[in-house]
Amino acid sequence: SDDLKDLVRRFLIKEPEERLQSLEEIKQHPFFQDIDWAAVMDREVQPMYRGLPWKPRVAEKDKFDADAVAQGTQIEKNKDLVQDDAKHH
């Protein structure tokens, strides 16, 4: 919708003083015109979606490159050793 596009654009404005910032500004945006904020705050509003949240089906082995993780760990350990060594010299 046009209201949703405007809302997203206003969140992404580079200059902070022009960006949507306060909760009141956000709540007053036309995208949320049909929201009963008092009912939301009182937890009287039922979620539109019921059920378990969506989870992507990614195999454990696909999540991380084991070699890259091991190398990254080694780099961090070496960096700490170099910093400790520099402190003692």
mmCIF file with all atom_site columns, C-alpha atoms in Angstrom:
data_model
loop_
_atom_site.group_PDB
_atom_site.id
_atom_site.type_symbol
_atom_site.label_atom_id
_atom_site.label_alt_id
_atom_site.label_comp_id
_atom_site.label_asym_id
_atom_site.label_entity_id
_atom_site.label_seq_id
_atom_site.pdbx_PDB_ins_code
_atom_site.Cartn_x
_atom_site.Cartn_y
_atom_site.Cartn_z
_atom_site.occupancy
_atom_site.B_iso_or_equiv
_atom_site.pdbx_formal_charge
_atom_site.auth_seq_id
_atom_site.auth_comp_id
_atom_site.auth_asym_id
_atom_site.auth_atom_id
_atom_site.pdbx_PDB_model_num
ATOM 1  C CA . SER A 1 1  ? 0.000  0.000   0.000  1.00 0.00 ? 1  SER A CA 1
ATOM 2  C CA . ASP A 1 2  ? 1.040  3.609   -0.410 1.00 0.00 ? 2  ASP A CA 1
ATOM 3  C CA . ASP A 1 3  ? 0.834  4.162   3.347  1.00 0.00 ? 3  ASP A CA 1
ATOM 4  C CA . LEU A 1 4  ? 3.206  1.266   4.018  1.00 0.00 ? 4  LEU A CA 1
ATOM 5  C CA . LYS A 1 5  ? 5.665  2.545   1.401  1.00 0.00 ? 5  LYS A CA 1
ATOM 6  C CA . ASP A 1 6  ? 5.565  5.994   3.005  1.00 0.00 ? 6  ASP A CA 1
ATOM 7  C CA . LEU A 1 7  ? 6.079  4.518   6.474  1.00 0.00 ? 7  LEU A CA 1
ATOM 8  C CA . VAL A 1 8  ? 9.151  2.571   5.362  1.00 0.00 ? 8  VAL A CA 1
ATOM 9  C CA . ARG A 1 9  ? 10.555 5.582   3.501  1.00 0.00 ? 9  ARG A CA 1
ATOM 10 C CA . ARG A 1 10 ? 10.123 7.741   6.595  1.00 0.00 ? 10 ARG A CA 1
ATOM 11 C CA . PHE A 1 11 ? 12.018 5.198   8.728  1.00 0.00 ? 11 PHE A CA 1
ATOM 12 C CA . LEU A 1 12 ? 14.872 5.204   6.221  1.00 0.00 ? 12 LEU A CA 1
ATOM 13 C CA . ILE A 1 13 ? 15.431 8.971   5.981  1.00 0.00 ? 13 ILE A CA 1
ATOM 14 C CA . LYS A 1 14 ? 19.119 9.636   6.502  1.00 0.00 ? 14 LYS A CA 1
ATOM 15 C CA . GLU A 1 15 ? 18.707 12.800  8.599  1.00 0.00 ? 15 GLU A CA 1
ATOM 16 C CA . PRO A 1 16 ? 17.543 11.722  12.088 1.00 0.00 ? 16 PRO A CA 1
ATOM 17 C CA . GLU A 1 17 ? 15.611 14.928  12.739 1.00 0.00 ? 17 GLU A CA 1
ATOM 18 C CA . GLU A 1 18 ? 13.442 14.256  9.666  1.00 0.00 ? 18 GLU A CA 1
ATOM 19 C CA . ARG A 1 19 ? 12.985 10.520  10.293 1.00 0.00 ? 19 ARG A CA 1
ATOM 20 C CA . LEU A 1 20 ? 10.033 9.021   12.184 1.00 0.00 ? 20 LEU A CA 1
ATOM 21 C CA . GLN A 1 21 ? 11.388 8.653   15.681 1.00 0.00 ? 21 GLN A CA 1
ATOM 22 C CA . SER A 1 22 ? 8.904  8.847   18.497 1.00 0.00 ? 22 SER A CA 1
ATOM 23 C CA . LEU A 1 23 ? 6.309  6.227   19.234 1.00 0.00 ? 23 LEU A CA 1
ATOM 24 C CA . GLU A 1 24 ? 3.624  8.908   19.007 1.00 0.00 ? 24 GLU A CA 1
ATOM 25 C CA . GLU A 1 25 ? 4.750  9.916   15.492 1.00 0.00 ? 25 GLU A CA 1
ATOM 26 C CA . ILE A 1 26 ? 4.744  6.284   14.431 1.00 0.00 ? 26 ILE A CA 1
ATOM 27 C CA . LYS A 1 27 ? 1.321  5.577   15.944 1.00 0.00 ? 27 LYS A CA 1
ATOM 28 C CA . GLN A 1 28 ? -0.148 8.611   14.170 1.00 0.00 ? 28 GLN A CA 1
ATOM 29 C CA . HIS A 1 29 ? 1.101  7.551   10.731 1.00 0.00 ? 29 HIS A CA 1
ATOM 30 C CA . PRO A 1 30 ? -1.782 6.786   8.310  1.00 0.00 ? 30 PRO A CA 1
ATOM 31 C CA . PHE A 1 31 ? -0.625 3.164   7.957  1.00 0.00 ? 31 PHE A CA 1
ATOM 32 C CA . PHE A 1 32 ? -1.751 2.580   11.553 1.00 0.00 ? 32 PHE A CA 1
ATOM 33 C CA . GLN A 1 33 ? -5.011 4.565   11.351 1.00 0.00 ? 33 GLN A CA 1
ATOM 34 C CA . ASP A 1 34 ? -7.182 1.518   12.091 1.00 0.00 ? 34 ASP A CA 1
ATOM 35 C CA . ILE A 1 35 ? -5.185 0.405   15.138 1.00 0.00 ? 35 ILE A CA 1
ATOM 36 C CA . ASP A 1 36 ? -6.815 0.790   18.539 1.00 0.00 ? 36 ASP A CA 1
ATOM 37 C CA . TRP A 1 37 ? -3.640 1.550   20.480 1.00 0.00 ? 37 TRP A CA 1
ATOM 38 C CA . ALA A 1 38 ? -5.383 1.462   23.859 1.00 0.00 ? 38 ALA A CA 1
ATOM 39 C CA . ALA A 1 39 ? -6.583 -2.078  23.120 1.00 0.00 ? 39 ALA A CA 1
ATOM 40 C CA . VAL A 1 40 ? -3.066 -3.042  22.016 1.00 0.00 ? 40 VAL A CA 1
ATOM 41 C CA . MET A 1 41 ? -1.578 -1.686  25.239 1.00 0.00 ? 41 MET A CA 1
ATOM 42 C CA . ASP A 1 42 ? -4.236 -3.512  27.263 1.00 0.00 ? 42 ASP A CA 1
ATOM 43 C CA . ARG A 1 43 ? -3.456 -6.727  25.358 1.00 0.00 ? 43 ARG A CA 1
ATOM 44 C CA . GLU A 1 44 ? -7.021 -6.974  24.135 1.00 0.00 ? 44 GLU A CA 1
ATOM 45 C CA . VAL A 1 45 ? -6.049 -7.376  20.488 1.00 0.00 ? 45 VAL A CA 1
ATOM 46 C CA . GLN A 1 46 ? -5.715 -10.899 19.138 1.00 0.00 ? 46 GLN A CA 1
ATOM 47 C CA . PRO A 1 47 ? -2.835 -11.498 16.738 1.00 0.00 ? 47 PRO A CA 1
ATOM 48 C CA . MET A 1 48 ? -3.840 -11.875 13.108 1.00 0.00 ? 48 MET A CA 1
ATOM 49 C CA . TYR A 1 49 ? -1.621 -14.931 12.713 1.00 0.00 ? 49 TYR A CA 1
ATOM 50 C CA . ARG A 1 50 ? -1.892 -17.901 14.994 1.00 0.00 ? 50 ARG A CA 1
ATOM 51 C CA . GLY A 1 51 ? 0.505  -20.784 15.059 1.00 0.00 ? 51 GLY A CA 1
ATOM 52 C CA . LEU A 1 52 ? 4.192  -21.320 15.204 1.00 0.00 ? 52 LEU A CA 1
ATOM 53 C CA . PRO A 1 53 ? 6.495  -18.687 13.743 1.00 0.00 ? 53 PRO A CA 1
ATOM 54 C CA . TRP A 1 54 ? 8.003  -19.467 10.360 1.00 0.00 ? 54 TRP A CA 1
ATOM 55 C CA . LYS A 1 55 ? 11.422 -21.048 10.527 1.00 0.00 ? 55 LYS A CA 1
ATOM 56 C CA . PRO A 1 56 ? 13.536 -21.630 7.437  1.00 0.00 ? 56 PRO A CA 1
ATOM 57 C CA . ARG A 1 57 ? 14.580 -25.188 6.819  1.00 0.00 ? 57 ARG A CA 1
ATOM 58 C CA . VAL A 1 58 ? 18.336 -24.948 6.929  1.00 0.00 ? 58 VAL A CA 1
ATOM 59 C CA . ALA A 1 59 ? 20.454 -27.934 7.763  1.00 0.00 ? 59 ALA A CA 1
ATOM 60 C CA . GLU A 1 60 ? 22.926 -27.448 10.582 1.00 0.00 ? 60 GLU A CA 1
ATOM 61 C CA . LYS A 1 61 ? 25.847 -28.008 8.189  1.00 0.00 ? 61 LYS A CA 1
ATOM 62 C CA . ASP A 1 62 ? 24.564 -25.221 5.917  1.00 0.00 ? 62 ASP A CA 1
ATOM 63 C CA . LYS A 1 63 ? 24.541 -22.564 8.646  1.00 0.00 ? 63 LYS A CA 1
ATOM 64 C CA . PHE A 1 64 ? 28.279 -22.093 9.047  1.00 0.00 ? 64 PHE A CA 1
ATOM 65 C CA . ASP A 1 65 ? 31.431 -22.744 7.127  1.00 0.00 ? 65 ASP A CA 1
ATOM 66 C CA . ALA A 1 66 ? 33.356 -24.707 9.762  1.00 0.00 ? 66 ALA A CA 1
ATOM 67 C CA . ASP A 1 67 ? 36.735 -23.739 8.268  1.00 0.00 ? 67 ASP A CA 1
ATOM 68 C CA . ALA A 1 68 ? 35.838 -20.041 8.282  1.00 0.00 ? 68 ALA A CA 1
ATOM 69 C CA . VAL A 1 69 ? 34.593 -20.245 11.860 1.00 0.00 ? 69 VAL A CA 1
ATOM 70 C CA . ALA A 1 70 ? 37.785 -22.021 12.965 1.00 0.00 ? 70 ALA A CA 1
ATOM 71 C CA . GLN A 1 71 ? 39.928 -19.511 11.098 1.00 0.00 ? 71 GLN A CA 1
ATOM 72 C CA . GLY A 1 72 ? 38.026 -16.579 12.593 1.00 0.00 ? 72 GLY A CA 1
ATOM 73 C CA . THR A 1 73 ? 38.509 -18.022 16.054 1.00 0.00 ? 73 THR A CA 1
ATOM 74 C CA . GLN A 1 74 ? 42.205 -18.464 15.405 1.00 0.00 ? 74 GLN A CA 1
ATOM 75 C CA . ILE A 1 75 ? 42.497 -14.882 14.153 1.00 0.00 ? 75 ILE A CA 1
ATOM 76 C CA . GLU A 1 76 ? 40.826 -13.566 17.303 1.00 0.00 ? 76 GLU A CA 1
ATOM 77 C CA . LYS A 1 77 ? 43.139 -15.668 19.501 1.00 0.00 ? 77 LYS A CA 1
ATOM 78 C CA . ASN A 1 78 ? 46.212 -14.424 17.609 1.00 0.00 ? 78 ASN A CA 1
ATOM 79 C CA . LYS A 1 79 ? 45.020 -10.807 17.856 1.00 0.00 ? 79 LYS A CA 1
ATOM 80 C CA . ASP A 1 80 ? 44.648 -11.166 21.618 1.00 0.00 ? 80 ASP A CA 1
ATOM 81 C CA . LEU A 1 81 ? 48.137 -12.690 21.890 1.00 0.00 ? 81 LEU A CA 1
ATOM 82 C CA . VAL A 1 82 ? 49.662 -9.846  19.876 1.00 0.00 ? 82 VAL A CA 1
ATOM 83 C CA . GLN A 1 83 ? 47.891 -7.238  22.040 1.00 0.00 ? 83 GLN A CA 1
ATOM 84 C CA . ASP A 1 84 ? 49.020 -8.979  25.246 1.00 0.00 ? 84 ASP A CA 1
ATOM 85 C CA . ASP A 1 85 ? 52.564 -9.264  23.911 1.00 0.00 ? 85 ASP A CA 1
ATOM 86 C CA . ALA A 1 86 ? 52.602 -5.557  23.014 1.00 0.00 ? 86 ALA A CA 1
ATOM 87 C CA . LYS A 1 87 ? 51.549 -4.622  26.542 1.00 0.00 ? 87 LYS A CA 1
ATOM 88 C CA . HIS A 1 88 ? 54.521 -6.463  28.003 1.00 0.00 ? 88 HIS A CA 1
ATOM 89 C CA . HIS A 1 89 ? 57.128 -4.800  25.747 1.00 0.00 ? 89 HIS A CA 1
#
